[in-house]
PDB file of C-alpha atoms in Angstrom:
ATOM      1  CA  MET A 598      94.874 -39.722  51.542  1.00 48.00           C
ATOM      2  CA  VAL A 599      93.346 -42.533  48.984  1.00 48.00           C
ATOM      3  CA  PHE A 600      95.170 -40.619  45.966  1.00 49.00           C
ATOM      4  CA  SER A 601      98.426 -40.486  47.651  1.00 51.00           C
ATOM      5  CA  SER A 602      98.271 -44.060  49.018  1.00 52.00           C
ATOM      6  CA  LEU A 603      97.677 -44.917  45.330  1.00 45.00           C
ATOM      7  CA  PHE A 604     100.233 -43.299  43.853  1.00 47.00           C
ATOM      8  CA  PHE A 605     102.491 -44.576  46.191  1.00 46.00           C
ATOM      9  CA  TRP A 606     101.283 -48.269  45.284  1.00 46.00           C
ATOM     10  CA  ILE A 607     101.128 -47.794  41.491  1.00 46.00           C
ATOM     11  CA  SER A 608     104.912 -46.256  41.344  1.00 48.00           C
ATOM     12  CA  ARG A 609     105.912 -48.806  43.387  1.00 49.00           C
ATOM     13  CA  PHE A 610     104.409 -51.389  40.941  1.00 49.00           C
ATOM     14  CA  SER A 611     106.058 -49.696  38.068  1.00 49.00           C
ATOM     15  CA  LEU A 612     109.234 -49.862  39.933  1.00 45.00           C
ATOM     16  CA  ARG A 613     109.547 -53.414  40.160  1.00 51.00           C
ATOM     17  CA  LEU A 614     108.588 -53.768  36.710  1.00 51.00           C
ATOM     18  CA  THR A 615     111.343 -51.822  35.350  1.00 53.00           C
ATOM     19  CA  TYR A 616     113.857 -53.617  37.651  1.00 47.00           C
ATOM     20  CA  GLU A 617     112.628 -56.977  36.776  1.00 60.00           C
ATOM     21  CA  LYS A 618     112.368 -56.321  33.293  1.00 60.00           C
ATOM     22  CA  TRP A 619     115.920 -55.051  33.592  1.00 53.00           C
ATOM     23  CA  LYS A 620     116.675 -58.307  35.467  1.00 58.00           C
ATOM     24  CA  LEU A 621     115.905 -59.800  31.723  1.00 67.00           C
ATOM     25  CA  ILE A 622     118.370 -58.318  29.784  1.00 77.00           C
ATOM     26  CA  ILE A 623     118.179 -60.789  26.492  1.00 79.00           C
ATOM     27  CA  ILE A 624     121.585 -60.476  24.372  1.00 80.00           C
ATOM     28  CA  GLY A 625     122.919 -62.215  20.962  1.00 85.00           C
ATOM     29  CA  ASN A 626     120.222 -64.335  19.029  1.00 89.00           C
ATOM     30  CA  GLN A 627     118.131 -64.861  22.410  1.00 91.00           C
ATOM     31  CA  PRO A 628     115.469 -61.780  21.178  1.00 90.00           C
ATOM     32  CA  SER A 629     115.854 -63.969  17.795  1.00 93.00           C
ATOM     33  CA  VAL A 630     115.285 -67.402  18.903  1.00 95.00           C
ATOM     34  CA  LEU A 631     112.231 -66.500  21.456  1.00 94.00           C
ATOM     35  CA  GLN A 632     110.355 -64.238  18.755  1.00 94.00           C
ATOM     36  CA  LEU A 633     110.373 -67.830  16.656  1.00 96.00           C
ATOM     37  CA  ILE A 634     109.363 -69.872  19.537  1.00 95.00           C
ATOM     38  CA  ALA A 635     106.237 -67.328  19.943  1.00 95.00           C
ATOM     39  CA  GLU A 636     105.954 -67.869  16.537  1.00 95.00           C
ATOM     40  CA  GLY A 637     105.775 -71.847  17.114  1.00 94.00           C
ATOM     41  CA  LEU A 638     108.892 -73.285  15.549  1.00 96.00           C
ATOM     42  CA  THR A 639     110.868 -76.455  16.615  1.00 95.00           C
ATOM     43  CA  ASN A 640     114.179 -75.912  17.414  1.00 95.00           C
ATOM     44  CA  SER A 641     115.306 -77.781  14.068  1.00 96.00           C
ATOM     45  CA  ASP A 642     113.119 -74.591  11.898  1.00 96.00           C
ATOM     46  CA  ILE A 643     115.119 -72.054  14.067  1.00 96.00           C
ATOM     47  CA  ALA A 644     118.185 -73.288  13.512  1.00 96.00           C
ATOM     48  CA  ASP A 645     117.610 -73.627  10.160  1.00 96.00           C
ATOM     49  CA  LYS A 646     116.110 -69.581   9.930  1.00 96.00           C
ATOM     50  CA  LEU A 647     118.750 -68.412  11.905  1.00 95.00           C
ATOM     51  CA  PHE A 648     121.945 -70.869  10.422  1.00 95.00           C
ATOM     52  CA  ILE A 649     122.839 -72.146  14.221  1.00 95.00           C
ATOM     53  CA  SER A 650     123.330 -75.208  15.340  1.00 96.00           C
ATOM     54  CA  THR A 651     120.085 -77.036  17.190  1.00 96.00           C
ATOM     55  CA  THR A 652     121.649 -77.539  20.208  1.00 96.00           C
ATOM     56  CA  THR A 653     122.739 -73.487  19.964  1.00 96.00           C
ATOM     57  CA  VAL A 654     119.166 -73.222  19.931  1.00 96.00           C
ATOM     58  CA  ASP A 655     118.555 -75.255  22.745  1.00 96.00           C
ATOM     59  CA  THR A 656     120.771 -73.344  25.191  1.00 95.00           C
ATOM     60  CA  HIS A 657     119.281 -70.140  23.800  1.00 94.00           C
ATOM     61  CA  ARG A 658     115.893 -71.290  25.006  1.00 95.00           C
ATOM     62  CA  LYS A 659     117.283 -73.147  28.310  1.00 94.00           C
ATOM     63  CA  ASN A 660     119.092 -69.827  28.925  1.00 93.00           C
ATOM     64  CA  LEU A 661     115.688 -67.999  28.653  1.00 92.00           C
ATOM     65  CA  LEU A 662     113.753 -70.235  30.803  1.00 92.00           C
ATOM     66  CA  THR A 663     116.268 -69.488  33.033  1.00 90.00           C
ATOM     67  CA  LYS A 664     116.132 -65.902  32.802  1.00 88.00           C
ATOM     68  CA  PHE A 665     112.276 -65.928  32.830  1.00 87.00           C
ATOM     69  CA  GLU A 666     112.215 -68.359  35.613  1.00 87.00           C
ATOM     70  CA  ALA A 667     110.028 -70.190  33.611  1.00 90.00           C
ATOM     71  CA  LYS A 668     108.581 -73.985  34.105  1.00 93.00           C
ATOM     72  CA  ASN A 669     107.568 -74.864  30.182  1.00 94.00           C
ATOM     73  CA  THR A 670     107.506 -72.571  26.800  1.00 93.00           C
ATOM     74  CA  ALA A 671     103.918 -71.219  27.443  1.00 94.00           C
ATOM     75  CA  THR A 672     105.342 -69.589  30.244  1.00 93.00           C
ATOM     76  CA  LEU A 673     107.917 -68.047  28.852  1.00 92.00           C
ATOM     77  CA  ILE A 674     106.063 -66.927  26.466  1.00 93.00           C
ATOM     78  CA  ARG A 675     103.161 -65.477  28.340  1.00 92.00           C
ATOM     79  CA  MET A 676     106.140 -63.377  30.686  1.00 89.00           C
ATOM     80  CA  ALA A 677     108.140 -62.427  27.683  1.00 88.00           C
ATOM     81  CA  ALA A 678     104.365 -60.823  25.892  1.00 89.00           C
ATOM     82  CA  HIS A 679     104.101 -59.668  29.618  1.00 86.00           C
ATOM     83  CA  TYR A 680     107.489 -57.841  29.356  1.00 82.00           C
ATOM     84  CA  GLU A 681     106.690 -56.361  26.263  1.00 83.00           C
ATOM     85  CA  PHE A 682     109.768 -58.556  24.767  1.00 84.00           C
ATOM     86  CA  ILE A 683     107.229 -59.989  21.802  1.00 84.00           C
TER      87      ILE A 683
END
């Protein structure tokens, strides 16, 4: 009985993680921006590296914060690592 309830809990948990990761589809330059944010680069450094404007980088950063429902960059990076985006 314990094993069946444990299996049920694990399968529900993994299903929830799969669904939550599915919600977090990142497209375009967002994966690159996320990786460079994780490496500690500033918006202007990221813009120079990706040949885009700093405003575009800022927009990507804001969209990533919204998608991950993160309040700051540290939380964004922690969640991105948790969901294996970085």
